[in-house]
DNA sequence: ATCTGCTCTGAATTATTGTTCACTTCTTGA
DNA sequence: TCAAGAAGTGAACAATAATTCAGAGCAGAT
């Protein structure tokens, strides 16, 4: 053989792969999943359409990896927030607030990742993404239940419901469109967090306290 | 003119229109929105593809009308349930339970109407459908607040969150697949209803009572 | 310098569906 | 029965994007 991949080439290939994924992510963040089309993404990434297929077998694979990427980022933010909370109830509040803040800070992306119509089948990776977040929430509810702060319940169902509530209220089509007014966004986050905590059985008064405690670090972490 | 639409013809035309809509509805109930395609629907309705276009200007119009139809049915069921409840809190519980039961009894249809990917733009009618249900829920929360049964709150946001919670938990991709076990379905409905009531501020003990009261009539009305 | 083999290109192909329309069939009133 | 006009038909068309592939361009070894 008279050709072998040298380190330099390997690096360039990896960079190109990232560039394509980043282009897809930007497109999704700007125009939702509908904007994730091979030709425009190729343009953004400064490659030809055919090149995309040298890195991803199909559009479905590209989107799946995009979803996994975004999901991974969100999960780590959630874990970080939860782990630096003082107790199980605070951790739960932190998780919920973080999910809410993330959803709001990149609404189109969040909606695209989670629910927006796509022409290819990405059910599996969407499911995995959802499941991961739900599991995280469920785990925190569970911890609060074990600590005696919440009544016993079907934590998985509860976590699923919370995720649905947060997304519908914040990024769904009925969510208010004021992305600009930071105060209103803060209010919305706090309101849905309060709802979520009460839903799983936190007493109103205590829930209000937890909401306030969780708000600051979450907003700060999001750079808002 | 030597031709005029006679009553018989008018009736036949109306029947055909209904047949096409019904075909679309059945297709959606069986295979989701993806199965709502002109050619297959024409076959189901025993007409040619071209005929569909004599009744609906475009696929988008057909689906919009389908969504409006289903939504109208659901809304009337919701109102009926609420209006026959003894008080504001019971009415709220009835509304929530009814939404849950409806969603469960026709999961694919519900998912299709509300959120499933479609190739044409039906945003407007989906939005109207959602808004109608949310308004109904919000109105009932409002009534309960005014009656002093619930703390003051942003009822619209709360109603949106509840709708999201119900749908994600019951018809979303993470919902359990046991459509067959009636007992499990009943449990799921009651669990999410409980969550929803607590979310808007109903005390745990009282919520449990309301859930049980609301369950029977709703299940009965659904013919389950 | 040059040969080999990998990577990139982008126009052409493919596949899927909604939509159209020239033609056929049916209905009505005389 | 027949002419006029409406409704129905379904094969052909159009539009949109994903996907392919033959050839051009590059990088590495000798």
XYZ file of C-alpha atoms (C1' of nucleotides) in Angstrom:
508
model
C 0.000 0.000 0.000
C 1.303 3.413 -0.858
C -1.214 5.385 1.122
C -1.855 5.422 4.833
C -3.930 7.807 6.927
C -1.563 10.055 8.716
C -2.399 11.780 11.969
C -2.996 15.037 10.176
C -5.586 13.450 7.903
C -7.331 11.718 10.755
C -7.643 15.053 12.499
C -9.034 16.730 9.391
C -11.609 13.980 8.947
C -12.712 14.294 12.546
C -12.946 18.058 12.219
C -15.075 17.727 9.140
C -17.388 15.311 10.871
C -17.818 17.744 13.731
C -18.370 20.573 11.298
C -21.211 18.680 9.660
C -22.807 17.886 13.002
C -22.391 21.468 14.120
C -23.956 22.702 10.907
C -26.909 20.405 11.505
C -27.220 21.638 15.069
C -27.155 25.267 14.033
C -29.687 24.642 11.321
C -31.970 22.917 13.813
C -31.546 25.690 16.357
C -32.442 28.299 13.761
C -35.158 26.668 11.750
C -36.137 23.516 13.574
C -35.801 20.015 12.199
C -37.379 21.085 8.932
C -34.223 23.058 8.246
C -32.040 20.002 8.684
C -31.638 19.100 5.028
C -28.585 17.597 3.445
C -27.896 20.254 0.842
C -28.139 23.323 3.134
C -26.136 21.571 5.829
C -23.442 20.731 3.345
C -23.258 24.393 2.386
C -22.981 25.461 6.027
C -20.233 22.934 6.604
C -18.397 23.966 3.433
C -18.596 20.565 1.795
C -20.538 19.072 -1.066
C -23.746 17.155 -0.497
C -22.076 13.891 -1.387
C -19.447 14.413 1.272
C -22.046 14.289 4.005
C -22.632 10.687 2.973
C -18.985 9.853 3.509
C -19.500 10.641 7.183
C -23.082 9.547 7.789
C -24.798 6.625 6.074
C -28.088 8.509 5.868
C -29.927 11.548 7.038
C -31.559 9.470 9.730
C -28.161 8.590 11.158
C -27.060 12.193 11.075
C -30.139 13.350 12.940
C -29.903 10.487 15.389
C -26.390 11.479 16.257
C -27.437 15.100 16.552
C -30.184 14.135 18.958
C -27.806 12.004 20.984
C -25.323 14.881 21.144
C -27.806 17.447 22.320
C -29.271 14.982 24.752
C -25.864 14.201 26.196
C -25.196 17.878 26.788
C -28.532 18.372 28.464
C -28.129 15.319 30.661
C -24.765 16.401 31.931
C -26.148 19.832 32.775
C -29.003 18.182 34.629
C -26.679 15.929 36.597
C -24.366 18.748 37.461
C -27.273 20.805 38.780
C -28.705 17.946 40.787
C -25.409 16.862 42.286
C -24.614 20.278 43.655
C -27.963 20.558 45.441
C -27.996 20.149 49.232
C -30.675 17.431 49.496
C -33.036 15.200 47.530
C -35.848 17.732 47.269
C -33.499 20.476 46.221
C -31.968 18.137 43.699
C -35.379 17.407 42.226
C -36.130 21.101 42.027
C -32.761 21.703 40.409
C -33.394 19.001 37.811
C -36.793 20.356 36.905
C -35.565 23.917 36.702
C -32.606 22.894 34.582
C -34.795 21.033 32.128
C -37.033 24.074 31.929
C -34.208 26.529 31.432
C -32.604 24.376 28.772
C -35.841 23.989 26.925
C -36.409 27.720 26.955
C -32.909 28.764 26.019
C -33.016 26.793 22.781
C -36.665 26.390 22.059
C -36.497 25.451 18.432
C -33.732 22.981 19.061
C -35.539 21.466 22.026
C -38.766 21.128 20.096
C -36.933 19.658 17.131
C -35.069 17.138 19.232
C -38.117 16.076 21.111
C -41.167 16.274 18.952
C -41.034 18.149 15.693
C -42.091 16.375 12.524
C -39.197 14.838 10.588
C -39.366 13.018 7.308
C -37.033 10.252 8.372
C -37.425 7.803 11.206
C -35.582 8.938 14.288
C -37.977 7.405 16.762
C -35.334 5.263 18.386
C -32.953 8.022 19.223
C -35.722 10.357 20.287
C -36.964 7.670 22.574
C -33.525 7.146 24.029
C -33.139 10.863 24.568
C -36.470 11.156 26.309
C -35.892 8.033 28.333
C -32.569 9.315 29.592
C -34.062 12.555 30.847
C -37.089 10.797 32.289
C -34.861 8.308 34.085
C -32.889 11.132 35.591
C -36.024 12.862 36.834
C -37.496 9.594 38.050
C -34.328 8.842 39.989
C -34.541 12.166 41.780
C -38.201 11.710 42.609
C -37.347 8.293 43.924
C -34.647 9.698 46.148
C -37.045 12.261 47.565
C -39.617 9.539 48.191
C -37.050 7.380 49.973
C -36.039 10.369 52.070
C -39.668 10.630 53.157
C -40.205 13.999 51.500
C -42.785 12.741 49.022
C -45.600 10.175 49.020
C -44.912 6.845 47.332
C -45.845 6.890 43.648
C -45.174 5.546 40.178
C -42.027 7.576 39.686
C -41.617 6.716 36.041
C -45.072 7.847 35.091
C -44.662 10.948 37.207
C -41.352 11.803 35.582
C -42.832 11.325 32.123
C -45.723 13.598 32.998
C -43.382 16.258 34.320
C -41.321 16.217 31.157
C -44.479 16.584 29.107
C -45.718 19.433 31.241
C -42.449 21.336 31.020
C -42.152 20.988 27.289
C -45.722 21.704 26.429
C -45.796 24.759 28.640
C -42.448 26.166 27.590
C -41.647 25.107 24.047
C -44.915 23.781 22.716
C -46.932 25.689 20.161
C -49.011 27.352 22.829
C -46.030 28.693 24.718
C -45.810 32.467 24.716
C -43.472 33.916 22.143
C -41.615 36.416 24.320
C -38.112 35.111 24.012
C -36.797 38.583 24.634
C -38.198 39.487 28.037
C -35.886 37.734 30.499
C -38.191 38.488 33.415
C -41.132 36.739 31.836
C -39.021 33.730 30.988
C -37.880 33.556 34.601
C -41.462 33.699 35.766
C -42.511 30.972 33.393
C -39.704 28.716 34.547
C -40.606 29.268 38.175
C -44.297 28.753 37.575
C -43.904 25.428 35.815
C -41.312 24.288 38.317
C -43.771 25.015 41.088
C -46.463 23.060 39.263
C -44.108 20.152 38.749
C -43.048 19.976 42.370
C -46.597 20.166 43.633
C -47.594 17.474 41.150
C -45.317 14.936 42.764
C -46.547 15.871 46.202
C -44.394 18.681 47.539
C -46.451 20.913 49.796
C -47.216 24.299 48.301
C -45.292 26.348 50.844
C -42.196 24.165 50.711
C -42.370 23.997 46.907
C -42.253 27.773 46.635
C -39.074 27.838 48.668
C -37.421 25.153 46.564
C -38.347 26.930 43.353
C -36.654 30.115 44.436
C -33.551 28.283 45.601
C -33.234 26.385 42.341
C -33.831 29.340 40.056
C -30.614 31.292 40.511
C -28.005 28.587 39.892
C -29.931 27.249 36.899
C -30.251 30.619 35.219
C -26.603 31.355 35.955
C -25.480 28.021 34.522
C -27.366 28.789 31.337
C -25.459 32.035 31.083
C -28.627 34.077 31.169
C -80.079 24.866 -17.657
C -81.260 21.320 -17.858
C -79.519 20.049 -14.764
C -80.152 21.026 -11.201
C -78.943 19.396 -7.977
C -81.822 17.458 -6.599
C -82.167 16.638 -2.938
C -81.061 13.099 -3.551
C -77.847 14.277 -5.140
C -77.130 16.752 -2.385
C -77.491 13.951 0.118
C -75.188 11.686 -1.849
C -72.555 14.396 -2.064
C -72.734 15.018 1.669
C -72.476 11.309 2.322
C -69.421 11.044 0.153
C -67.780 13.932 1.921
C -68.399 12.254 5.259
C -67.123 8.977 3.877
C -63.851 10.600 2.892
C -63.483 12.243 6.289
C -64.341 8.991 8.013
C -61.810 7.149 5.890
C -59.201 9.683 6.905
C -60.153 9.318 10.543
C -59.953 5.543 10.439
C -56.646 5.675 8.671
C -55.315 8.045 11.322
C -56.668 5.901 14.137
C -54.991 2.825 12.700
C -51.716 4.092 11.405
C -51.347 7.634 12.663
C -51.102 10.703 10.486
C -48.524 9.020 8.308
C -51.295 6.755 7.049
C -53.408 9.700 5.994
C -52.481 9.737 2.311
C -54.760 10.661 -0.525
C -54.557 7.450 -2.515
C -55.206 5.015 0.355
C -57.977 7.201 1.730
C -59.644 7.299 -1.662
C -59.561 3.511 -1.715
C -61.100 3.283 1.758
C -63.818 5.717 0.770
C -64.471 3.880 -2.492
C -63.669 6.822 -4.722
C -60.810 7.741 -7.021
C -57.955 9.934 -5.906
C -59.168 12.780 -8.047
C -62.561 12.713 -6.378
C -61.050 13.615 -3.040
C -60.076 16.905 -4.622
C -63.660 17.610 -5.575
C -64.431 17.733 -1.854
C -61.250 19.130 -0.343
C -58.972 21.682 -2.011
C -55.879 20.002 -0.637
C -54.631 17.413 1.767
C -53.948 20.146 4.289
C -57.603 21.142 4.231
C -58.702 17.569 4.624
C -56.482 17.039 7.649
C -57.446 20.367 9.136
C -61.066 19.428 8.967
C -60.296 16.030 10.436
C -58.501 17.664 13.330
C -61.377 20.085 13.878
C -63.854 17.204 13.850
C -62.009 15.108 16.377
C -61.388 18.141 18.495
C -65.059 19.084 18.469
C -66.015 15.599 19.632
C -63.504 15.693 22.418
C -64.512 19.143 23.548
C -68.156 18.231 23.797
C -67.283 15.161 25.850
C -65.191 17.324 28.130
C -67.958 19.875 28.590
C -70.538 17.215 29.236
C -68.362 15.658 31.922
C -67.607 18.969 33.569
C -71.149 20.229 33.541
C -72.515 17.200 35.301
C -70.018 17.491 38.142
C -71.285 18.789 41.506
C -68.747 21.589 42.015
C -65.764 23.419 40.546
C -63.147 21.029 41.891
C -65.094 18.006 40.765
C -65.557 19.612 37.381
C -61.825 20.133 37.067
C -61.202 16.534 38.023
C -63.807 15.427 35.502
C -62.212 17.461 32.738
C -58.773 16.096 33.414
C -60.001 12.532 33.639
C -61.978 12.904 30.429
C -59.003 14.232 28.531
C -56.961 11.336 29.847
C -59.542 8.705 28.969
C -60.019 10.099 25.493
C -56.333 10.192 24.840
C -55.946 6.613 25.940
C -58.921 5.211 24.096
C -57.604 6.385 20.735
C -53.930 6.778 21.255
C -52.773 6.870 17.664
C -55.502 9.274 16.724
C -54.776 11.508 19.686
C -51.086 11.536 18.941
C -51.733 12.216 15.291
C -54.112 15.059 15.976
C -51.845 16.645 18.480
C -48.274 16.113 17.603
C -47.348 13.558 14.991
C -45.222 14.599 12.037
C -47.229 15.518 8.943
C -45.877 16.542 5.584
C -48.337 19.371 5.110
C -48.847 22.419 7.252
C -51.669 21.919 9.725
C -50.194 24.069 12.439
C -53.143 26.408 12.526
C -55.790 23.816 13.117
C -53.636 21.908 15.574
C -53.146 25.100 17.461
C -56.857 25.802 17.488
C -57.547 22.284 18.712
C -55.033 22.562 21.505
C -56.136 26.025 22.427
C -59.758 24.950 22.732
C -58.916 22.159 25.141
C -56.509 24.323 27.086
C -59.114 27.065 27.374
C -61.600 24.589 28.715
C -59.162 23.323 31.331
C -58.068 26.858 32.188
C -61.677 27.893 32.676
C -62.237 25.093 35.151
C -59.065 25.892 37.068
C -60.192 29.486 37.179
C -63.565 28.512 38.570
C -61.905 26.467 41.286
C -59.600 29.352 42.134
C -62.523 31.759 42.349
C -64.321 29.313 44.602
C -61.325 29.472 46.898
C -60.387 25.825 46.363
C -57.069 26.574 44.713
C -54.306 29.169 45.103
C -54.219 31.988 42.563
C -52.066 31.138 39.553
C -51.424 31.609 35.857
C -54.298 29.394 34.774
C -53.376 29.361 31.127
C -49.859 28.201 31.731
C -51.121 25.657 34.231
C -53.687 24.298 31.797
C -51.067 24.017 29.066
C -48.764 22.159 31.398
C -51.534 19.769 32.400
C -52.349 18.976 28.799
C -48.694 18.294 28.135
C -48.404 16.068 31.162
C -51.473 14.025 30.256
C -50.419 13.499 26.684
C -46.811 12.739 27.313
C -47.647 10.293 30.061
C -50.472 8.531 28.270
C -49.938 8.701 24.530
C -46.348 9.834 24.166
C -43.664 7.445 23.002
C -42.734 6.547 26.544
C -46.231 5.548 27.510
C -46.614 1.878 28.311
C -47.960 -0.225 25.496
C -50.576 -2.211 27.413
C -53.691 -1.139 25.622
C -55.269 -4.445 26.523
C -55.190 -4.485 30.295
C -58.144 -2.314 31.343
C -57.024 -2.290 34.954
C -53.651 -0.841 34.133
C -55.205 1.817 31.942
C -57.510 2.774 34.789
C -54.556 3.041 37.119
C -52.652 5.195 34.684
C -55.585 7.546 34.227
C -56.021 7.896 37.961
C -52.344 8.395 38.597
C -51.953 11.205 36.082
C -55.205 12.800 37.191
C -53.885 12.845 40.715
C -50.651 14.429 39.547
C -52.552 17.038 37.596
C -54.795 18.007 40.473
C -51.932 18.255 42.898
C -50.012 20.337 40.366
C -52.595 23.094 40.446
C -52.676 23.039 44.224
C -55.280 20.527 45.323
C -54.234 18.981 48.609
C -53.123 15.379 48.321
C -55.912 13.893 50.430
C -58.665 15.842 48.725
C -57.190 15.126 45.297
C -57.353 11.391 45.897
C -61.047 11.660 46.633
C -61.757 13.713 43.525
C -59.833 11.281 41.358
C -61.925 8.357 42.490
C -65.173 10.279 42.045
C -64.257 11.352 38.525
C -63.023 7.970 37.354
C -66.272 6.043 37.093
C -68.375 8.403 34.997
C -65.479 9.100 32.624
C -64.738 5.450 32.000
C -68.416 4.744 31.577
C -68.871 7.592 29.109
C -66.019 6.202 27.065
C -67.826 2.884 26.964
C -64.979 1.047 28.623
C 8.062 13.122 -10.153
C 4.772 9.924 -10.221
C 1.823 6.213 -9.107
C -1.710 4.581 -5.965
C -5.540 4.902 -3.444
C -8.454 7.817 -0.574
C -11.513 11.814 -0.420
C -14.448 15.225 -2.473
C -17.609 16.840 -5.843
C -22.237 18.032 -7.599
C -25.128 16.927 -11.349
C -28.078 13.188 -12.255
C -31.028 9.687 -10.342
C -34.603 7.857 -7.412
C -38.436 7.671 -4.657
C -42.368 9.329 -2.712
C -46.782 11.698 -2.894
C -49.749 15.447 -3.659
C -52.168 17.389 -7.477
C -54.081 18.008 -12.184
C -56.959 17.295 -16.200
C -58.752 15.213 -20.497
C -62.020 11.949 -20.702
C -65.932 8.923 -19.120
C -70.072 8.240 -16.646
C -74.102 9.752 -14.493
C -78.179 12.880 -13.529
C -81.690 15.955 -14.785
C -85.296 18.191 -17.350
C -87.564 18.555 -21.750
C -84.682 9.436 -25.678
C -81.520 13.030 -25.737
C -78.803 17.248 -24.829
C -76.432 19.794 -21.208
C -74.035 20.075 -17.412
C -72.169 18.014 -13.158
C -69.459 14.443 -10.839
C -66.080 10.809 -11.029
C -61.888 8.637 -12.838
C -57.012 7.385 -12.740
C -52.982 7.759 -15.348
C -49.795 11.378 -16.013
C -47.441 15.269 -13.966
C -44.892 18.106 -10.598
C -42.320 19.096 -6.698
C -39.343 18.053 -3.153
C -35.338 16.070 -1.178
C -32.603 12.140 -0.162
C -29.148 9.411 -2.303
C -25.736 7.791 -5.791
C -21.581 7.598 -8.606
C -18.232 8.568 -12.294
C -14.772 11.488 -12.506
C -11.602 15.306 -10.399
C -8.467 16.459 -6.861
C -5.224 15.326 -3.019
C -2.066 13.040 0.155
C 1.377 9.667 0.984
C 4.953 6.484 -0.325
C 8.836 5.397 -3.379
